[in-house]
Short mmCIF file of C-alpha atoms (C1' of nucleotides) in Angstrom, two decimals:
data_model
loop_
_atom_site.label_atom_id
_atom_site.label_comp_id
_atom_site.label_asym_id
_atom_site.label_seq_id
_atom_site.Cartn_x
_atom_site.Cartn_y
_atom_site.Cartn_z
CA MET A 27 87.23 95.02 108.60
CA GLU A 28 86.08 95.90 112.24
CA GLU A 29 82.40 95.62 111.29
CA GLN A 30 81.82 95.38 115.44
CA GLY A 31 81.34 99.09 115.55
CA ARG A 32 80.81 100.21 112.02
CA VAL A 33 78.62 103.13 113.27
CA PHE A 34 81.43 104.17 115.84
CA GLN A 35 84.13 103.68 113.34
CA ARG A 36 82.17 105.83 110.65
CA ILE A 37 81.86 108.55 113.38
CA TYR A 38 85.42 108.18 114.50
CA ALA A 39 86.44 108.65 110.66
CA LEU A 40 84.23 111.70 110.31
CA ALA A 41 85.40 113.41 113.27
CA ARG A 42 88.99 112.79 112.36
CA GLN A 43 88.23 114.52 108.86
CA ILE A 44 86.88 117.69 110.57
CA PRO A 45 89.46 120.47 109.11
CA TYR A 46 91.32 122.78 111.50
CA GLY A 47 89.23 125.92 112.48
CA GLN A 48 85.93 124.40 111.86
CA VAL A 49 83.23 122.47 114.05
CA ALA A 50 80.72 119.78 113.23
CA THR A 51 77.69 118.85 115.09
CA TYR A 52 76.49 115.72 116.33
CA GLY A 53 73.34 115.55 113.98
CA GLN A 54 75.94 116.29 111.08
CA LEU A 55 78.16 113.52 112.00
CA ALA A 56 75.23 111.33 112.45
CA ARG A 57 73.84 112.41 109.34
CA MET A 58 76.99 111.51 107.48
CA ALA A 59 77.02 108.33 109.65
CA GLY A 60 74.21 107.06 107.97
CA ASN A 61 71.29 108.20 110.14
CA PRO A 62 70.34 111.39 111.67
CA ARG A 63 69.25 109.72 114.85
CA LEU A 64 72.54 108.46 115.42
CA SER A 65 73.36 111.72 117.15
CA ARG A 66 73.54 109.96 120.55
CA MET A 67 75.89 107.56 119.17
CA VAL A 68 78.15 110.31 118.16
CA GLY A 69 78.31 111.73 121.66
CA CYS A 70 78.65 108.06 123.03
CA ALA A 71 81.10 107.23 120.37
CA MET A 72 83.37 110.49 121.50
CA SER A 73 83.09 109.26 125.02
CA ALA A 74 84.89 106.14 123.90
CA ALA A 75 86.93 108.04 121.27
CA PRO A 76 90.66 107.91 121.33
CA ASP A 77 93.05 110.51 121.49
CA ASP A 78 93.17 110.66 117.73
CA VAL A 79 89.61 111.99 117.64
CA PRO A 80 89.45 115.59 118.21
CA CYS A 81 86.14 115.56 120.25
CA HIS A 82 86.56 119.01 121.14
CA ARG A 83 85.59 119.90 117.34
CA VAL A 84 82.43 118.18 117.80
CA VAL A 85 79.67 120.34 119.37
CA ASN A 86 75.84 120.24 120.02
CA ARG A 87 73.25 122.08 118.18
CA ARG A 88 73.62 125.00 120.65
CA GLY A 89 77.28 125.36 119.36
CA GLU A 90 78.60 124.08 123.04
CA LEU A 91 80.28 120.84 124.13
CA CYS A 92 78.67 118.45 126.19
CA ALA A 93 78.73 118.03 129.81
CA ALA A 94 81.48 115.56 129.64
CA PHE A 95 83.78 118.27 129.08
CA LEU A 96 82.96 120.51 131.88
CA PRO A 97 85.21 118.21 134.36
CA LEU A 98 88.25 119.10 132.00
CA GLY A 99 87.45 122.68 132.03
CA ARG A 100 84.85 124.42 130.11
CA ALA A 101 87.49 127.04 129.24
CA SER A 102 89.65 124.23 127.58
CA HIS A 103 87.17 123.86 125.11
CA ARG A 104 86.93 127.43 124.23
CA LEU A 105 90.67 127.84 124.47
CA LEU A 106 91.23 125.03 122.07
CA LEU A 107 88.61 125.99 119.22
CA GLU A 108 89.66 129.62 119.85
CA MET A 109 93.26 128.51 119.46
CA GLU A 110 92.13 126.89 116.06
CA GLY A 111 90.62 130.11 114.90
CA VAL A 112 87.16 129.32 115.73
CA PRO A 113 85.07 132.32 116.52
CA PHE A 114 83.02 132.30 119.62
CA LEU A 115 79.73 134.40 120.56
CA PRO A 116 79.64 136.71 123.59
CA ASP A 117 77.31 133.91 124.82
CA GLY A 118 80.21 131.53 125.16
CA ARG A 119 78.99 129.52 122.70
CA VAL A 120 80.66 128.73 119.25
CA ASP A 121 79.71 130.63 116.10
CA LEU A 122 78.26 127.58 114.37
CA PRO A 123 77.17 129.26 111.29
CA HIS A 124 80.69 130.89 111.01
CA CYS A 125 82.92 128.04 111.61
CA LEU A 126 80.53 125.01 111.08
CA TRP A 127 81.91 122.12 108.90
CA ASP A 128 80.45 122.08 105.41
CA GLY A 129 81.42 118.19 105.26
CA THR A 130 82.86 118.75 101.87
CA THR A 131 86.37 118.05 103.08
CA ASP A 132 85.66 114.42 103.87
CA CYS A 133 88.07 112.68 101.69
CA GLY A 134 89.16 115.07 99.00
CA ALA A 135 85.73 115.30 97.84
CA GLU A 136 86.28 119.00 97.52
"C1'" DA B 23 72.23 86.85 128.18
"C1'" DG B 24 69.18 90.83 128.70
"C1'" DT B 25 68.10 95.25 130.21
"C1'" DA B 26 68.80 100.21 130.94
"C1'" DT B 27 71.11 104.01 130.01
"C1'" DG B 28 73.62 107.40 127.40
"C1'" DA B 29 78.49 113.67 125.22
"C1'" DC B 30 71.75 114.54 120.84
"C1'" DA B 31 68.61 115.43 117.13
"C1'" DT B 32 64.33 115.40 114.76
"C1'" DA B 33 59.41 115.47 114.46
"C1'" DG B 34 54.83 116.12 116.15
"C1'" DC B 35 51.68 118.88 119.05
"C1'" DA C 23 57.58 129.09 119.34
"C1'" DG C 24 58.60 125.64 123.18
"C1'" DC C 25 58.07 121.36 125.31
"C1'" DT C 26 57.28 116.02 124.82
"C1'" DA C 27 58.20 111.61 122.93
"C1'" DT C 28 60.88 108.54 120.00
"C1'" DG C 29 65.08 106.82 117.69
"C1'" DC C 30 69.66 104.72 116.96
"C1'" DC C 31 74.15 101.79 118.36
"C1'" DA C 32 77.13 100.50 121.95
"C1'" DT C 33 78.69 100.09 126.58
"C1'" DA C 34 78.01 98.63 131.56
"C1'" DC C 35 75.89 96.03 135.37
#
DNA sequence: AGTATGACATAGC
DNA sequence: AGCTATGCCATAC
C-alpha cells in the first residue's frame, strides 16, 4: 500500500471522514494521524489534498481557515460551512465547540 | 542528494 | 495570560 506518505494518507482519510455539518482542527486530525505535532503536516497535506478532501472542513485552533483559502475568498469558506449547517460566531470564526467533530464517526466506530 | 520551508499545535517560561 | 521555541513529514529548489 502506498507507504510513501502514510501520514498524508491518514490525514486524507480522516479529513474525508469528517461528517457533514462538522469541522475538525489540525490538532485533532494530527492527533488521530498518530502525533499531535503532525498539525503542520495536516495543513501541508491539505495543500496537496485532492478534490476528494473537504479541506474547507479543516480549520485551525481559532476556528478559521488558513491563508491558503484567502485567495479563494474568505467568504467562500464561511458560505461553504454555513451551507452545511455549521454555525458561525460574530467574530467571523466557526463555532468550534458547536460544530467540532467528535471523531467518533471515523469508520462506524459510533 | 541535502537543505530549507511549510495551510499549526503543544509545552515551557 | 501571552509569547517563544520546538516538533513533525513531505515537497520544492
